[in-house]
CSV table of C-alpha atoms in Angstrom, one decimal:
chain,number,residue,atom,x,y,z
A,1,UNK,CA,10.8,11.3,-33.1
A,2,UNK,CA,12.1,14.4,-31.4
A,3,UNK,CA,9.0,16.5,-33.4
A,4,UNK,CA,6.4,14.5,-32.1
A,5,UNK,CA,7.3,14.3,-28.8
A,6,UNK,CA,8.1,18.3,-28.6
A,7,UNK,CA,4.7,18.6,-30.2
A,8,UNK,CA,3.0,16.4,-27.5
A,9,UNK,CA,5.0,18.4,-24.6
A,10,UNK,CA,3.8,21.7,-26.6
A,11,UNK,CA,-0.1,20.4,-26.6
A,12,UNK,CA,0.2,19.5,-22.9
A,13,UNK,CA,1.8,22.9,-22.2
A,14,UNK,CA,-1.2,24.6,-23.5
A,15,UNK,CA,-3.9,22.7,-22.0
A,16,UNK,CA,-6.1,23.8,-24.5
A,17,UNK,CA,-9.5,21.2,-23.7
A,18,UNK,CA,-10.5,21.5,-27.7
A,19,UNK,CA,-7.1,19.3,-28.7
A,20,UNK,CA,-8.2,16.2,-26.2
A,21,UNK,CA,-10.1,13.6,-28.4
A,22,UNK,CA,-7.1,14.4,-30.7
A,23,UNK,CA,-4.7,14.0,-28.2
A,24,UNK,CA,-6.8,10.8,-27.2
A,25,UNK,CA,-6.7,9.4,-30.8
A,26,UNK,CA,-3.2,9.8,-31.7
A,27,UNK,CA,-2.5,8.5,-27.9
A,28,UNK,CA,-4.5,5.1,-29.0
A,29,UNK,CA,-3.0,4.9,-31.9
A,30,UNK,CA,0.8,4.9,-30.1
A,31,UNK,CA,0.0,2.8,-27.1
A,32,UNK,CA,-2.1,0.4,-29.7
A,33,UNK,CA,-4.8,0.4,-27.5
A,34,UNK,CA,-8.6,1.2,-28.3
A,35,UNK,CA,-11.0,2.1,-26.0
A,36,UNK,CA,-13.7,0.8,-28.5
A,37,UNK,CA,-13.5,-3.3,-27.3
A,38,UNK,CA,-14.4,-4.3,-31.1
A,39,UNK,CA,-11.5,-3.0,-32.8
A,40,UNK,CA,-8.8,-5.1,-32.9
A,41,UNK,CA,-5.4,-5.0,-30.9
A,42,UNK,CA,-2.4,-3.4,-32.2
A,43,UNK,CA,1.6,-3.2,-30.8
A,44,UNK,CA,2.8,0.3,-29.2
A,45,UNK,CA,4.2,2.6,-32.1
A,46,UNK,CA,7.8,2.6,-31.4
A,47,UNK,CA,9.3,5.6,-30.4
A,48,UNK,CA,6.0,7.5,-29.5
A,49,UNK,CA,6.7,6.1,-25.2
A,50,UNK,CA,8.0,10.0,-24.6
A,51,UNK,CA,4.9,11.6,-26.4
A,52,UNK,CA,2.3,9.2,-24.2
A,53,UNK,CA,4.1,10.6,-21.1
A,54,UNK,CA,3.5,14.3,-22.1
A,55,UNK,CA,0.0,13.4,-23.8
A,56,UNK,CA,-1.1,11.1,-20.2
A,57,UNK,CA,-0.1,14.0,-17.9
A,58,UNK,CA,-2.2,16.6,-20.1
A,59,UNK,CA,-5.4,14.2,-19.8
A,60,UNK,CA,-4.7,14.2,-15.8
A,61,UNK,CA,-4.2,17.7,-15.9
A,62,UNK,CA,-7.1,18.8,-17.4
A,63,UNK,CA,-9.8,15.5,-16.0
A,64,UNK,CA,-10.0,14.6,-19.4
A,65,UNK,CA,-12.5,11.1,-18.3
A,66,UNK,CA,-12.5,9.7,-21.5
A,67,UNK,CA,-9.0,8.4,-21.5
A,68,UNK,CA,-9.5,6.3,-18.2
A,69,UNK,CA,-9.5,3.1,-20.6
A,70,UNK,CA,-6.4,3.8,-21.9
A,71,UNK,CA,-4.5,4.7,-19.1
A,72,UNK,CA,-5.7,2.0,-17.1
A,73,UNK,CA,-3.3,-1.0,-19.0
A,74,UNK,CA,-0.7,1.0,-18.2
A,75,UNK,CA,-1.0,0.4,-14.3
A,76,UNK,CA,0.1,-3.5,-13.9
A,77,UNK,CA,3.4,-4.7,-14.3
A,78,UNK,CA,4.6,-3.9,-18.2
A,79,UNK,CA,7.9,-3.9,-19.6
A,80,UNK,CA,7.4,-2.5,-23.5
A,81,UNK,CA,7.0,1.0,-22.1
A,82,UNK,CA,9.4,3.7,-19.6
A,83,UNK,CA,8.6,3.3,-15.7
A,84,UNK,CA,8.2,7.4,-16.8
A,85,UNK,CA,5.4,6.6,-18.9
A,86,UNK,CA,3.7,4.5,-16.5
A,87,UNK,CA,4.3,6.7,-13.3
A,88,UNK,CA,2.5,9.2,-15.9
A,89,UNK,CA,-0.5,6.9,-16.2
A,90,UNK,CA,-1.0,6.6,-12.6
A,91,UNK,CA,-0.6,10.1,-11.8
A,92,UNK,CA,-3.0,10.8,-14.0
A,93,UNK,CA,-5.7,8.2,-12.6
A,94,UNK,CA,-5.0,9.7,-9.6
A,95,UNK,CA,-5.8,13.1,-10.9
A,96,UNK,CA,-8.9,11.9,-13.0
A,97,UNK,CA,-10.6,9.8,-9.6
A,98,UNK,CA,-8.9,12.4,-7.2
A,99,UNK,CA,-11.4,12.3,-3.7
A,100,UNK,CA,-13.1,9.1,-5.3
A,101,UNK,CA,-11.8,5.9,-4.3
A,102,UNK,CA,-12.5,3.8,-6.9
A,103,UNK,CA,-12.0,0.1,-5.8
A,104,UNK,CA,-10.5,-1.5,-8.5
A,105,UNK,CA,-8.6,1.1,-9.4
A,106,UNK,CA,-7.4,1.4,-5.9
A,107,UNK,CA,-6.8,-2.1,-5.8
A,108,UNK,CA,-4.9,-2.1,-8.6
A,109,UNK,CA,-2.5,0.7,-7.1
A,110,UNK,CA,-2.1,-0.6,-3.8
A,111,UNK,CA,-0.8,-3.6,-5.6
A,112,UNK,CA,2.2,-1.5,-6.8
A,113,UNK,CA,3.0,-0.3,-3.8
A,114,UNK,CA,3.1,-3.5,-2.5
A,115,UNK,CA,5.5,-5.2,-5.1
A,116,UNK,CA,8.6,-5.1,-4.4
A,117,UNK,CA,9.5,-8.9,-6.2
A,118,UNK,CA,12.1,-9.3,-8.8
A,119,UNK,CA,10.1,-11.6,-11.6
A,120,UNK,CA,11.6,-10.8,-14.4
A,121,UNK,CA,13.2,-7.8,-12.1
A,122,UNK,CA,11.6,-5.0,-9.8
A,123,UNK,CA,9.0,-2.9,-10.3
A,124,UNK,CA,10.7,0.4,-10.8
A,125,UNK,CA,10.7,2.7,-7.3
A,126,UNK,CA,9.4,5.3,-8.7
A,127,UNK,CA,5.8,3.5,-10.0
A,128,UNK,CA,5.4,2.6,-6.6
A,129,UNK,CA,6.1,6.0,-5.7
A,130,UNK,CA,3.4,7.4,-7.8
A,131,UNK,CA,1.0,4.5,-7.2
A,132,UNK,CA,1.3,5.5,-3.2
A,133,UNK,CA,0.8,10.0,-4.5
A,134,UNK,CA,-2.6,8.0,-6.3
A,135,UNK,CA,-3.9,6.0,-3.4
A,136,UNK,CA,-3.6,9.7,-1.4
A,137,UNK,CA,-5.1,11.1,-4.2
A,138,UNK,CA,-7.9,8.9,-4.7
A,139,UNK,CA,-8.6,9.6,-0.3
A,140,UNK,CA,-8.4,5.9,-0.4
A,141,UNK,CA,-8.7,4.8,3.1
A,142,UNK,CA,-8.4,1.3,2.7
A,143,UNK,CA,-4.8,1.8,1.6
A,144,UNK,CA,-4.0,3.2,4.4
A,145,UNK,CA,-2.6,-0.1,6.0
A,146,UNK,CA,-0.3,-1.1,3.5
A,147,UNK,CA,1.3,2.6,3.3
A,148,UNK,CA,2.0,2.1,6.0
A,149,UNK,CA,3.5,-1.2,6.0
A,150,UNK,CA,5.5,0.2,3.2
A,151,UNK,CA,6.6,3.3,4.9
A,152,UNK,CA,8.5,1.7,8.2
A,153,UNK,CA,10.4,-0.6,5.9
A,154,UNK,CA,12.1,2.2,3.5
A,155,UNK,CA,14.9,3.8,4.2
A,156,UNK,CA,13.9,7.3,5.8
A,157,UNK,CA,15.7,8.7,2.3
A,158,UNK,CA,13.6,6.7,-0.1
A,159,UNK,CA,11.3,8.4,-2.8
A,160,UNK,CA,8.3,5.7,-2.0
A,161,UNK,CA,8.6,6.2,1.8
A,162,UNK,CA,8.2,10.1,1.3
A,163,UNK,CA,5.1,9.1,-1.1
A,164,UNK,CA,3.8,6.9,1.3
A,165,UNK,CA,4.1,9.5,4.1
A,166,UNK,CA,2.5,11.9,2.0
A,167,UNK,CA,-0.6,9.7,0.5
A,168,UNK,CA,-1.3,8.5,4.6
A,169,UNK,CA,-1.1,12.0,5.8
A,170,UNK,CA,-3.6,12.6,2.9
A,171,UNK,CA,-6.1,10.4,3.8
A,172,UNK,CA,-5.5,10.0,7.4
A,173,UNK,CA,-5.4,14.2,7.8
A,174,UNK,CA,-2.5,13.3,10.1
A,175,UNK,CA,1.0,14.2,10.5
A,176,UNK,CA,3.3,11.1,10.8
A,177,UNK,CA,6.1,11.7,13.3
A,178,UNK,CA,9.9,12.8,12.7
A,179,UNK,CA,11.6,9.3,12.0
A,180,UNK,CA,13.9,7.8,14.5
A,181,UNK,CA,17.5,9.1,13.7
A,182,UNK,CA,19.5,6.1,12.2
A,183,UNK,CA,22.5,4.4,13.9
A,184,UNK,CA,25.8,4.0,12.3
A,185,UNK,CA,27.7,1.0,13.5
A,186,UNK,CA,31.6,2.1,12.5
A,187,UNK,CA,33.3,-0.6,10.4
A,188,UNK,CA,36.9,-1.7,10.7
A,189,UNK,CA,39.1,1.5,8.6
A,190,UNK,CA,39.5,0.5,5.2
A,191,UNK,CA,43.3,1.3,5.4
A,192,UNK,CA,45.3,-0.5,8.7
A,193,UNK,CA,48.4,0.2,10.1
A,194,UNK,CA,51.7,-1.7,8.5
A,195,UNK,CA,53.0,-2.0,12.2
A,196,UNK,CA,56.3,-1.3,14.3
């Protein structure tokens, strides 16, 4: 409800490092996800996908380690939480490991990048946007390849090209050049003469 989630903007606000294994608690509780791998599995708390985003970023913010095992489900392909949620996981990773690439991790993120199928439908643009700000992030030089790869096939406006160019500048510590100005090929007018 609107309470809870103004409460869990208000926590991450204040950055206050005493609330965290609170924040962590209620934040397994919601996502119905332990990081204890005896208790049993639960189903996300409806209505609580707008606190996790607020409670995620706070835990990125402020290196809070301990919720790596939470945030880490929230990486491959899900569709019972917001793409904003899940951007919010990653970015938070990416926060928690930034300057340590941490394979699997890494693995895991260059897979978003990557995925741009349609089973059941795409994987929102702006996961793999935040999965390419996490690969820079991390300094994760093996990523490097399929940035790029990534990068010359987006449209010079895309949100995941500017990530990509940002995360291989990151790593590479170069400048990528200007992109080629695009060519517009007129079409026929959309309204034609009637004639003589």
């Amino acid at each position: 409800d609107e309470v809870a989630v103004t409460a869990a903007w208000g926590l991450s606000r204040l950055a206050v490092p005493d609330t965290l294994p609170a924040m962590l608690a209620f934040s397994e509780r919601a996502a119905g996800i332990s990081i204890d791998p005896n208790a049993p599995a639960t189903a996300m708390t409806p209505g609580h996908d707008r606190c996790l985003l607020h409670l995620f970023q706070a835990f990125g913010q402020m290196k809070y380690m301990p919720a790596e095992s939470l945030l880490m489900p929230f990486v491959p392909r899900r569709y019972d939480v917001s793409p904003e949620t899940r951007c919010a996981a990653i970015w938070a990773l990416g926060h928690l490991h930034a300057g340590d690439p941490q394979p699997e991790l890494a693995r895991m993120l260059a897979e978003r990048v990557a995925d741009d199928g349609e089973i059941p439908v795409p994987e929102p643009i702006e996961v793999r946007t935040h999965a390419a700000i996490s690969l820079g992030q991390m300094n994760v030089a093996d990523g490097v390849e399929i940035l790029r790869n990534v990068y010359h096939r987006k449209d010079p406006s895309s949100p995941l090209r500017g990530g990509c160019e940002w995360a291989i500048e990151r790593i590479t510590g170069n400048e990528l050049p200007d992109p080629e100005p695009r060519q517009l090929v007129p079409s026929a007018p959309f309204l034609q003469p009637l004639g003589p």
